[in-house]
Short mmCIF file of C-alpha atoms and ligand atoms in Angstrom, two decimals:
data_model
loop_
_atom_site.label_atom_id
_atom_site.label_comp_id
_atom_site.label_asym_id
_atom_site.label_seq_id
_atom_site.Cartn_x
_atom_site.Cartn_y
_atom_site.Cartn_z
CA UNK A 1 -42.15 -37.39 42.48
CA UNK A 2 -41.04 -34.41 40.50
CA UNK A 3 -38.85 -31.88 42.28
CA UNK A 4 -40.78 -28.80 41.18
CA UNK A 5 -38.41 -26.31 42.72
CA UNK A 6 -35.70 -27.70 40.57
CA UNK A 7 -37.61 -28.39 37.39
CA UNK A 8 -39.69 -25.20 37.45
CA UNK A 9 -37.65 -22.18 38.56
CA UNK A 10 -40.07 -20.06 40.60
CA UNK A 11 -40.46 -17.48 43.24
CA UNK A 12 -43.82 -18.56 44.44
CA UNK A 13 -42.77 -21.24 46.94
CA UNK A 14 -43.96 -23.94 44.56
CA UNK A 15 -42.29 -26.67 46.58
CA UNK A 16 -44.53 -26.05 49.59
CA UNK A 17 -47.87 -25.65 47.81
CA UNK A 18 -49.37 -29.08 47.61
CA UNK A 19 -52.61 -28.08 45.93
CA UNK A 20 -50.73 -26.27 43.13
CA UNK A 21 -48.32 -29.17 42.85
CA UNK A 22 -51.18 -31.65 42.28
CA UNK A 23 -52.77 -29.44 39.70
CA UNK A 24 -49.44 -29.07 37.85
CA UNK A 25 -48.74 -32.79 37.92
CA UNK A 26 -51.72 -33.24 35.68
CA UNK A 27 -51.15 -30.22 33.59
CA UNK A 28 -47.40 -30.42 32.98
CA UNK A 29 -47.50 -33.68 30.96
CA UNK A 30 -50.31 -32.24 28.87
CA UNK A 31 -48.34 -29.10 28.26
CA UNK A 32 -45.40 -31.21 27.02
CA UNK A 33 -47.72 -33.18 24.84
CA UNK A 34 -48.88 -29.86 23.32
CA UNK A 35 -45.29 -28.64 22.92
CA UNK A 36 -44.30 -31.78 21.05
CA UNK A 37 -47.38 -31.63 18.79
CA UNK A 38 -47.59 -27.79 18.24
CA UNK A 39 -44.29 -26.40 19.22
CA UNK A 40 -41.58 -25.51 16.63
CA UNK A 41 -41.57 -28.29 13.97
CA UNK A 42 -38.73 -30.73 13.95
CA UNK A 43 -36.87 -28.86 16.67
CA UNK A 44 -36.97 -31.23 19.56
CA UNK A 45 -33.30 -32.37 19.42
CA UNK A 46 -31.79 -29.07 18.55
CA UNK A 47 -29.63 -27.32 21.17
CA UNK A 48 -30.48 -23.65 21.15
CA UNK A 49 -28.57 -20.81 22.72
CA UNK A 50 -31.34 -19.59 24.84
CA UNK A 51 -32.14 -17.22 27.67
CA UNK A 52 -33.75 -18.77 30.62
CA UNK A 53 -35.23 -16.72 33.47
CA UNK A 54 -34.23 -18.20 36.84
CA UNK A 55 -35.20 -15.21 39.04
CA UNK A 56 -36.64 -11.78 38.80
CA UNK A 57 -33.45 -10.08 39.70
CA UNK A 58 -31.71 -8.24 36.77
CA UNK A 59 -28.99 -10.82 36.54
CA UNK A 60 -31.50 -13.74 36.92
CA UNK A 61 -33.53 -13.37 33.89
CA UNK A 62 -30.82 -13.31 31.35
CA UNK A 63 -28.98 -16.73 31.83
CA UNK A 64 -27.78 -17.86 28.39
CA UNK A 65 -26.84 -21.44 27.55
CA UNK A 66 -27.52 -24.26 25.14
CA UNK A 67 -30.87 -25.92 25.82
CA UNK A 68 -32.98 -28.52 24.11
CA UNK A 69 -36.36 -26.69 23.93
CA UNK A 70 -38.44 -29.59 25.39
CA UNK A 71 -36.10 -29.28 28.45
CA UNK A 72 -36.54 -25.57 28.66
CA UNK A 73 -37.28 -24.64 32.29
CA UNK A 74 -40.58 -22.80 32.06
CA UNK A 75 -40.49 -20.92 35.23
CA UNK A 76 -43.19 -19.12 37.28
CA UNK A 77 -42.20 -15.59 38.35
CA UNK A 78 -44.09 -12.80 39.95
CA UNK A 79 -42.51 -9.41 40.49
CA UNK A 80 -41.86 -9.11 44.34
CA UNK A 81 -44.77 -7.94 46.38
CA UNK A 82 -45.21 -4.44 47.49
CA UNK A 83 -46.98 -4.68 50.93
CA UNK A 84 -48.26 -1.14 50.56
CA UNK A 85 -49.79 -1.55 47.15
CA UNK A 86 -53.38 -0.40 46.74
CA UNK A 87 -56.08 -0.68 44.21
CA UNK A 88 -55.35 2.44 42.17
CA UNK A 89 -58.44 3.09 40.25
CA UNK A 90 -62.21 2.41 40.03
CA UNK A 91 -64.71 2.13 42.92
CA UNK A 92 -62.24 0.35 45.20
CA UNK A 93 -59.52 2.91 44.86
CA UNK A 94 -57.54 3.21 48.02
CA UNK A 95 -58.28 -0.18 49.40
CA UNK A 96 -55.27 -2.63 49.85
CA UNK A 97 -54.54 -4.54 46.64
CA UNK A 98 -56.30 -7.94 46.66
CA UNK A 99 -54.22 -11.02 47.43
CA UNK A 100 -57.19 -13.35 46.74
CA UNK A 101 -59.77 -13.14 44.10
CA UNK A 102 -62.80 -11.05 45.22
CA UNK A 103 -65.84 -13.32 44.99
CA UNK A 104 -67.96 -10.97 43.00
CA UNK A 105 -65.29 -10.61 40.22
CA UNK A 106 -64.35 -14.25 40.06
CA UNK A 107 -65.77 -15.10 36.68
CA UNK A 108 -64.76 -11.80 35.05
CA UNK A 109 -61.24 -12.11 36.22
CA UNK A 110 -61.04 -15.67 35.15
CA UNK A 111 -62.24 -14.54 31.66
CA UNK A 112 -59.65 -11.84 31.46
CA UNK A 113 -56.86 -14.21 32.37
CA UNK A 114 -58.05 -16.93 30.00
CA UNK A 115 -58.24 -14.45 27.16
CA UNK A 116 -54.72 -13.26 27.72
CA UNK A 117 -53.43 -16.89 28.30
CA UNK A 118 -55.00 -18.08 25.08
CA UNK A 119 -52.87 -15.80 22.92
CA UNK A 120 -49.62 -17.23 24.21
CA UNK A 121 -49.78 -20.82 22.89
CA UNK A 122 -51.73 -19.50 19.74
CA UNK A 123 -48.64 -17.59 18.54
CA UNK A 124 -46.42 -20.65 18.98
CA UNK A 125 -48.87 -22.61 16.83
CA UNK A 126 -48.87 -19.86 14.23
CA UNK A 127 -45.10 -19.76 13.96
CA UNK A 128 -44.38 -23.63 14.18
CA UNK A 129 -43.40 -24.09 10.54
CA UNK A 130 -41.09 -21.10 10.19
CA UNK A 131 -37.84 -22.80 11.22
CA UNK A 132 -37.74 -24.60 7.91
CA UNK A 133 -37.32 -21.22 6.13
CA UNK A 134 -35.20 -19.17 8.48
CA UNK A 135 -32.90 -16.45 6.98
CA UNK A 136 -30.08 -17.26 9.41
CA UNK A 137 -29.14 -19.13 12.46
CA UNK A 138 -29.34 -15.92 14.43
CA UNK A 139 -33.01 -15.47 13.38
CA UNK A 140 -33.67 -19.13 14.02
CA UNK A 141 -32.49 -18.79 17.53
CA UNK A 142 -34.55 -15.70 18.03
CA UNK A 143 -37.81 -17.26 16.91
CA UNK A 144 -37.21 -20.10 19.27
CA UNK A 145 -36.50 -17.74 22.06
CA UNK A 146 -39.87 -16.01 21.41
CA UNK A 147 -41.58 -19.43 21.23
CA UNK A 148 -40.30 -20.78 24.58
CA UNK A 149 -41.16 -17.45 26.26
CA UNK A 150 -44.72 -17.52 24.91
CA UNK A 151 -44.78 -21.06 26.41
CA UNK A 152 -43.67 -19.50 29.77
CA UNK A 153 -46.40 -16.75 29.46
CA UNK A 154 -48.84 -19.65 29.18
CA UNK A 155 -47.38 -21.09 32.33
CA UNK A 156 -47.71 -17.66 34.04
CA UNK A 157 -51.45 -17.56 33.32
CA UNK A 158 -52.00 -21.21 34.12
CA UNK A 159 -50.31 -20.61 37.45
CA UNK A 160 -53.00 -17.98 38.27
CA UNK A 161 -55.72 -20.27 37.19
CA UNK A 162 -54.51 -23.20 39.18
CA UNK A 163 -53.66 -21.18 42.25
CA UNK A 164 -56.67 -18.94 42.54
CA UNK A 165 -59.56 -20.50 40.59
CA UNK A 166 -59.94 -24.13 41.81
CA UNK A 167 -61.68 -26.55 39.56
CA UNK A 168 -62.84 -23.95 37.13
CA UNK A 169 -59.30 -22.75 36.79
CA UNK A 170 -58.01 -26.33 36.11
CA UNK A 171 -60.61 -26.84 33.46
CA UNK A 172 -59.72 -23.57 31.74
CA UNK A 173 -56.04 -24.57 31.84
CA UNK A 174 -56.86 -27.77 29.95
CA UNK A 175 -58.85 -25.81 27.46
CA UNK A 176 -55.88 -23.63 26.76
CA UNK A 177 -54.04 -26.70 25.49
CA UNK A 178 -57.01 -27.93 23.51
CA UNK A 179 -57.80 -24.93 21.34
CA UNK A 180 -55.85 -24.56 18.10
CA UNK A 181 -54.93 -21.57 16.08
CA UNK A 182 -57.02 -21.45 12.94
CA UNK A 183 -58.98 -24.63 13.76
CA UNK A 184 -62.56 -24.51 12.41
CA UNK A 185 -64.16 -26.32 15.34
CA UNK A 186 -62.06 -25.18 18.30
CA UNK A 187 -60.15 -21.99 17.33
CA UNK A 188 -58.20 -19.53 19.54
CA UNK A 189 -60.37 -16.87 21.25
CA UNK A 190 -59.13 -13.83 19.31
CA UNK A 191 -59.23 -13.18 15.59
CA UNK A 192 -55.57 -12.21 14.94
CA UNK A 193 -54.39 -15.39 16.66
CA UNK A 194 -56.23 -17.46 14.15
CA UNK A 195 -54.48 -15.81 11.10
CA UNK A 196 -51.72 -17.81 9.48
CA UNK A 197 -48.12 -16.43 9.83
CA UNK A 198 -46.91 -17.92 6.47
CA UNK A 199 -43.46 -16.38 6.15
CA UNK A 200 -40.81 -14.44 7.93
CA UNK A 201 -41.93 -10.99 6.84
CA UNK A 202 -45.29 -11.92 8.41
CA UNK A 203 -43.46 -13.18 11.53
CA UNK A 204 -41.59 -9.96 12.07
CA UNK A 205 -44.73 -7.86 11.37
CA UNK A 206 -46.56 -10.09 13.90
CA UNK A 207 -43.93 -9.61 16.63
CA UNK A 208 -43.84 -5.83 15.97
CA UNK A 209 -47.53 -5.33 15.83
CA UNK A 210 -49.31 -8.08 17.59
CA UNK A 211 -46.71 -8.77 20.39
CA UNK A 212 -47.03 -5.08 21.00
CA UNK A 213 -50.83 -5.49 21.53
CA UNK A 214 -49.70 -8.09 24.10
CA UNK A 215 -47.46 -5.53 25.72
CA UNK A 216 -50.37 -3.02 26.03
CA UNK A 217 -52.81 -5.59 27.45
CA UNK A 218 -50.12 -6.69 29.89
CA UNK A 219 -49.53 -3.08 30.95
CA UNK A 220 -53.24 -2.62 31.58
CA UNK A 221 -53.34 -5.91 33.61
CA UNK A 222 -50.19 -4.94 35.41
CA UNK A 223 -52.26 -2.09 36.99
CA UNK A 224 -54.85 -4.55 38.33
CA UNK A 225 -56.11 -4.44 41.82
CA UNK A 226 -55.63 -8.27 41.87
CA UNK A 227 -52.03 -8.19 42.96
CA UNK A 228 -50.89 -11.64 41.69
CA UNK A 229 -52.09 -10.83 38.21
CA UNK A 230 -50.39 -7.42 38.30
CA UNK A 231 -47.03 -8.91 39.55
CA UNK A 232 -47.23 -11.74 36.99
CA UNK A 233 -47.78 -9.39 34.06
CA UNK A 234 -44.94 -6.99 35.21
CA UNK A 235 -42.47 -9.76 34.90
CA UNK A 236 -43.95 -10.92 31.45
CA UNK A 237 -43.35 -7.52 30.12
CA UNK A 238 -39.57 -7.98 30.44
CA UNK A 239 -39.75 -10.77 27.88
CA UNK A 240 -42.29 -8.97 25.63
CA UNK A 241 -39.73 -6.31 24.99
CA UNK A 242 -37.42 -8.88 23.33
CA UNK A 243 -40.26 -10.08 21.06
CA UNK A 244 -40.94 -6.52 19.80
CA UNK A 245 -37.18 -6.04 19.33
CA UNK A 246 -37.19 -9.11 17.06
CA UNK A 247 -40.08 -7.71 15.01
CA UNK A 248 -38.77 -4.16 14.80
CA UNK A 249 -35.25 -5.08 13.76
CA UNK A 250 -36.46 -7.88 11.54
CA UNK A 251 -38.57 -5.58 9.35
CA UNK A 252 -35.84 -2.87 9.59
CA UNK A 253 -33.23 -5.31 8.27
CA UNK A 254 -35.47 -6.36 5.36
CA UNK A 255 -36.07 -2.67 4.49
CA UNK A 256 -32.35 -1.97 4.79
CA UNK A 257 -31.41 -4.83 2.46
CA UNK A 258 -34.10 -3.78 -0.09
CA UNK A 259 -32.84 -0.23 0.01
CA UNK A 260 -29.19 -1.39 -0.50
CA UNK A 261 -30.09 -3.46 -3.51
CA UNK A 262 -32.30 -0.69 -5.07
CA UNK A 263 -29.43 1.79 -4.71
CA UNK A 264 -26.65 -0.48 -5.98
CA UNK A 265 -28.69 -1.38 -9.02
CA UNK A 266 -30.48 1.97 -9.47
CA UNK A 267 -33.97 0.44 -9.60
CA UNK A 268 -37.28 1.56 -8.26
CA UNK A 269 -39.93 -0.26 -10.01
CA UNK A 270 -41.22 -3.14 -7.75
CA UNK A 271 -40.87 -5.75 -10.49
CA UNK A 272 -37.26 -4.82 -11.02
CA UNK A 273 -36.70 -4.93 -7.26
CA UNK A 274 -38.24 -8.38 -7.13
CA UNK A 275 -36.06 -9.58 -9.96
CA UNK A 276 -33.11 -8.93 -7.63
CA UNK A 277 -34.47 -11.28 -5.05
CA UNK A 278 -35.45 -8.71 -2.35
CA UNK A 279 -38.89 -7.62 -1.04
CA UNK A 280 -40.19 -4.46 -2.73
CA UNK A 281 -41.22 -1.69 -0.33
CA UNK A 282 -44.73 -1.70 -1.73
CA UNK A 283 -45.20 -5.26 -0.54
CA UNK A 284 -43.79 -4.36 2.86
CA UNK A 285 -46.44 -1.58 3.03
CA UNK A 286 -49.10 -4.02 2.31
CA UNK A 287 -47.95 -6.48 5.02
CA UNK A 288 -47.86 -3.43 7.39
CA UNK A 289 -51.45 -2.51 6.45
CA UNK A 290 -52.66 -6.11 7.11
CA UNK A 291 -50.98 -6.67 10.49
CA UNK A 292 -51.77 -3.25 11.79
CA UNK A 293 -55.48 -3.47 11.02
CA UNK A 294 -56.04 -7.00 12.31
CA UNK A 295 -54.12 -6.06 15.51
CA UNK A 296 -56.19 -2.86 16.00
CA UNK A 297 -59.25 -5.21 16.23
CA UNK A 298 -57.71 -6.96 19.23
CA UNK A 299 -58.51 -3.96 21.38
CA UNK A 300 -62.28 -4.63 20.98
CA UNK A 301 -65.22 -2.34 20.48
CA UNK A 302 -64.72 1.45 20.64
CA UNK A 303 -67.46 1.72 23.00
CA UNK A 304 -67.60 -1.13 25.56
CA UNK A 305 -69.53 -1.67 28.73
CA UNK A 306 -67.28 -4.58 29.56
CA UNK A 307 -64.20 -2.36 29.44
CA UNK A 308 -66.00 0.07 31.72
CA UNK A 309 -66.84 -2.71 34.15
CA UNK A 310 -63.29 -4.01 34.26
CA UNK A 311 -62.05 -0.50 35.04
CA UNK A 312 -64.73 0.45 37.57
CA UNK A 313 -64.17 -2.90 39.43
CA UNK A 314 -60.40 -2.35 39.59
CA UNK A 315 -59.49 -5.35 37.43
CA UNK A 316 -57.94 -3.73 34.37
CA UNK A 317 -56.44 -0.23 34.36
CA UNK A 318 -55.29 2.12 31.63
CA UNK A 319 -51.81 2.26 30.19
CA UNK A 320 -49.52 3.78 32.78
CA UNK A 321 -52.53 4.35 35.07
CA UNK A 322 -50.60 5.41 38.14
CA UNK A 323 -48.61 7.94 36.12
CA UNK A 324 -51.82 9.63 34.79
CA UNK A 325 -53.05 12.66 36.61
CA UNK A 326 -56.83 12.54 37.05
CA UNK A 327 -59.24 11.07 39.48
CA UNK A 328 -58.80 7.42 38.40
CA UNK A 329 -62.54 6.98 38.58
CA UNK A 330 -63.54 8.75 35.34
CA UNK A 331 -66.91 9.69 36.62
CA UNK A 332 -67.13 12.89 34.56
CA UNK A 333 -64.41 12.55 31.89
CA UNK A 334 -65.03 12.22 28.16
CA UNK A 335 -63.03 10.69 25.33
CA UNK A 336 -63.27 11.21 21.53
CA UNK A 337 -64.43 8.20 19.52
CA UNK A 338 -64.91 7.96 15.71
CA UNK A 339 -67.85 6.46 13.75
CA UNK A 340 -69.18 6.45 10.26
CA UNK A 341 -72.34 8.44 9.70
CA UNK A 342 -73.75 9.01 6.25
CA UNK A 343 -70.62 7.96 4.45
CA UNK A 344 -68.32 10.26 6.54
CA UNK A 345 -66.15 9.66 9.51
CA UNK A 346 -67.19 11.84 12.52
CA UNK A 347 -65.69 12.15 15.93
CA UNK A 348 -67.74 12.75 19.08
CA UNK A 349 -67.06 12.70 22.76
CA UNK A 350 -68.46 9.84 24.84
CA UNK A 351 -68.03 8.96 28.51
CA UNK A 352 -64.39 8.08 28.98
CA UNK A 353 -65.32 4.96 31.04
CA UNK A 354 -66.96 3.37 28.04
CA UNK A 355 -64.12 4.29 25.62
CA UNK A 356 -61.25 2.54 27.47
CA UNK A 357 -60.66 0.12 24.67
CA UNK A 358 -60.30 2.96 22.28
CA UNK A 359 -57.98 4.83 24.59
CA UNK A 360 -55.65 1.75 24.85
CA UNK A 361 -55.79 1.35 21.10
CA UNK A 362 -54.72 5.07 20.67
CA UNK A 363 -51.89 4.61 23.16
CA UNK A 364 -50.79 1.64 21.11
CA UNK A 365 -51.03 3.60 17.84
CA UNK A 366 -48.71 6.31 19.23
CA UNK A 367 -46.01 3.77 19.95
CA UNK A 368 -46.57 2.04 16.59
CA UNK A 369 -46.16 5.36 14.75
CA UNK A 370 -42.70 5.93 16.40
CA UNK A 371 -41.54 2.48 15.29
CA UNK A 372 -42.74 2.98 11.72
CA UNK A 373 -40.89 6.37 11.85
CA UNK A 374 -37.65 4.49 12.66
CA UNK A 375 -38.22 2.22 9.59
CA UNK A 376 -38.77 5.27 7.43
CA UNK A 377 -35.42 6.65 8.47
CA UNK A 378 -33.71 3.59 6.99
CA UNK A 379 -35.41 4.45 3.70
CA UNK A 380 -34.58 8.18 4.03
CA UNK A 381 -30.92 7.38 4.86
CA UNK A 382 -30.66 5.51 1.56
CA UNK A 383 -32.09 8.45 -0.32
CA UNK A 384 -35.08 6.51 -1.63
CA UNK A 385 -38.29 8.61 -2.20
CA UNK A 386 -40.81 6.18 -0.66
CA UNK A 387 -43.03 6.80 2.38
CA UNK A 388 -44.19 4.05 4.61
CA UNK A 389 -47.45 5.13 6.14
CA UNK A 390 -49.88 3.91 8.78
CA UNK A 391 -53.29 3.41 7.27
CA UNK A 392 -56.27 5.27 8.78
CA UNK A 393 -57.59 3.61 11.98
CA UNK A 394 -60.79 2.60 10.19
CA UNK A 395 -59.10 0.71 7.39
CA UNK A 396 -59.85 -2.97 7.07
CA UNK A 397 -61.50 -3.35 10.45
CA UNK A 398 -63.81 -6.14 11.57
CA UNK A 399 -64.49 -5.06 15.13
CA UNK A 400 -65.96 -1.83 16.52
CA UNK A 401 -67.48 1.24 14.86
CA UNK A 402 -65.63 0.78 11.55
CA UNK A 403 -66.74 -2.87 11.10
CA UNK A 404 -68.89 -3.28 7.98
CA UNK A 405 -67.61 -0.08 6.46
CA UNK A 406 -65.00 0.14 3.70
CA UNK A 407 -62.40 2.69 4.61
CA UNK A 408 -59.36 3.44 2.40
CA UNK A 409 -55.88 3.84 3.96
CA UNK A 410 -56.43 7.59 3.60
CA UNK A 411 -59.54 7.44 5.65
CA UNK A 412 -62.15 7.82 2.80
CA UNK A 413 -65.38 5.87 3.20
CA UNK A 414 -65.84 3.75 0.05
CA UNK A 415 -68.57 1.83 -1.59
CA UNK A 416 -68.25 -1.84 -1.43
CA UNK A 417 -67.38 -1.89 -5.15
CA UNK A 418 -64.68 0.78 -4.82
CA UNK A 419 -63.16 -1.18 -1.88
CA UNK A 420 -63.13 -4.43 -4.03
CA UNK A 421 -61.40 -2.62 -6.95
CA UNK A 422 -58.57 -1.56 -4.69
CA UNK A 423 -58.48 -4.07 -1.88
CA UNK A 424 -55.26 -5.92 -3.22
CA UNK A 425 -53.44 -2.73 -3.87
CA UNK A 426 -53.62 -2.24 -0.04
CA UNK A 427 -53.48 -5.70 1.29
CA UNK A 428 -51.12 -8.62 0.24
CA UNK A 429 -52.70 -10.74 -2.58
CA UNK A 430 -51.90 -14.30 -3.39
CA UNK A 431 -49.22 -13.24 -5.72
CA UNK A 432 -47.50 -11.17 -3.15
CA UNK A 433 -47.61 -14.05 -0.62
CA UNK A 434 -46.31 -16.38 -3.31
CA UNK A 435 -43.40 -14.08 -4.13
CA UNK A 436 -42.31 -13.60 -0.55
CA UNK A 437 -42.52 -17.25 0.09
CA UNK A 438 -40.58 -18.02 -3.06
CA UNK A 439 -37.58 -16.24 -1.33
CA UNK A 440 -37.93 -18.45 1.67
CA UNK A 441 -37.97 -21.93 0.15
CA UNK A 442 -35.26 -23.31 2.37
CA UNK A 443 -33.37 -22.39 5.47
CA UNK A 444 -30.08 -20.53 5.72
CA UNK A 445 -28.03 -21.94 8.52
CA UNK A 446 -24.38 -21.73 7.45
CA UNK A 447 -22.50 -19.97 10.21
CA UNK A 448 -22.56 -16.18 9.82
CA UNK A 449 -24.55 -16.31 6.60
CA UNK A 450 -27.79 -14.43 5.89
CA UNK A 451 -30.46 -14.79 3.13
CA UNK A 452 -30.18 -12.40 0.34
CA UNK A 453 -33.47 -10.54 1.27
CA UNK A 454 -32.46 -9.43 4.73
CA UNK A 455 -29.46 -7.47 6.17
CA UNK A 456 -27.43 -8.89 9.10
CA UNK A 457 -28.27 -7.39 12.54
CA UNK A 458 -26.11 -4.76 14.12
CA UNK A 459 -24.90 -7.23 16.62
CA UNK A 460 -25.30 -10.83 17.83
CA UNK A 461 -27.09 -12.24 20.86
CA UNK A 462 -25.51 -11.72 24.29
CA UNK A 463 -22.36 -10.18 22.77
CA UNK A 464 -21.73 -13.25 20.68
CA UNK A 465 -20.46 -12.72 17.12
CA UNK A 466 -22.88 -13.05 14.09
CA UNK A 467 -21.17 -16.24 13.01
CA UNK A 468 -21.74 -17.89 16.43
CA UNK A 469 -23.42 -21.34 16.40
CA UNK A 470 -26.70 -20.24 17.85
CA UNK A 471 -28.33 -23.56 17.10
CA UNK A 472 -26.79 -27.06 17.06
CA UNK A 473 -28.75 -29.32 14.97
CA UNK A 474 -27.40 -32.71 16.17
FE1 FE2 B 501 -46.57 -13.47 25.51
FE1 FE2 B 502 -44.81 -12.00 22.97
#
């Protein structure tokens, strides 16, 4: 008999919930099987300097120590309950927040939880080979931290499925371990989570762009009238912040290193920059274009009756719902949405309720723009005349009003032929990928050493020095 309280740190009284324990008895070995198969490659004996959450108190979710990843204690944490919390939007606004699943929303809510849950193991699968080409021990430790926390996020969603959705929930929990990123027959649910993450530039872009989609989805679900979901997502957000930090600083350090080398050697031409073994800014812009556009698709159709239903029923709110000053019902409100008409992009107002995907996407874009501005400052500080830009929202989109249209990064609607002529000036081509991967042919793990193509970080993890032994290989 497993002692769950010891093995799975939690604040949901796991030790006293027999139904939940029985469900987990079946699921936990399957999860471990998945981790051994699909978790970070060749890592099972490494001891990694990891942060483990053991409670939701500020000092409880930042416990650092060496851990073998298969022995990581994937805990189940909900933000403490606020007895006075209400449903804050939609037709049930003002009612007490739900502690059990409302019968009429059962299948919708299950779908929302499964869709979120599916992204968590997907990203672990996407990143599983990257340890073999890490640029430093510091970065290796960081990717492992992201991986175990995505594993914990899967646990967080599986907890909800097991606890509140009975047999259907248990079946969904099994399917979450059965789908595989990029698999032709049984892929992950959402497109961006089936794209490969072939190198470390892609990894940092992914954690900056796609983990941030995770943040915005979690923020919307953290407003849910279904209180256990809201409380689960609130705690997940504390970890998501670290993933975005890894992405933003990772790309920033690559840019910094490129700029240093460009200045030292007085070169600007991309082929001269590449000859010096760093990633040219043009290629960084192409990766940015790719990851930004595939992540924008994750928000779904610009006009969506599903999104309207989720909101009206109180299941999924807006970003910072309770801080917004309006009626939280959106009966009369309108919101601007773009579409392509006769070869031109036009914007029109539609009922705000139907445009909630678009609104969340716009909130996301605002935050992305700030981060890209911080990368730009690194280039500006080096005195290099290069501008990183966010492409137009309609660029390279496969979902929503822009799907099926060819839109340039500047927002010009192109013919298919014109798009084809320029596509690989805007998106990474096979040569770009091959070049980036040629820099990452092996791992750099000497203490305190960093690959030539990336600058060291400003500081180490948990106040440790940069030459700290973040991973023991045994
Ligand atoms: Fe996550
Ligand atoms: Fe994440």
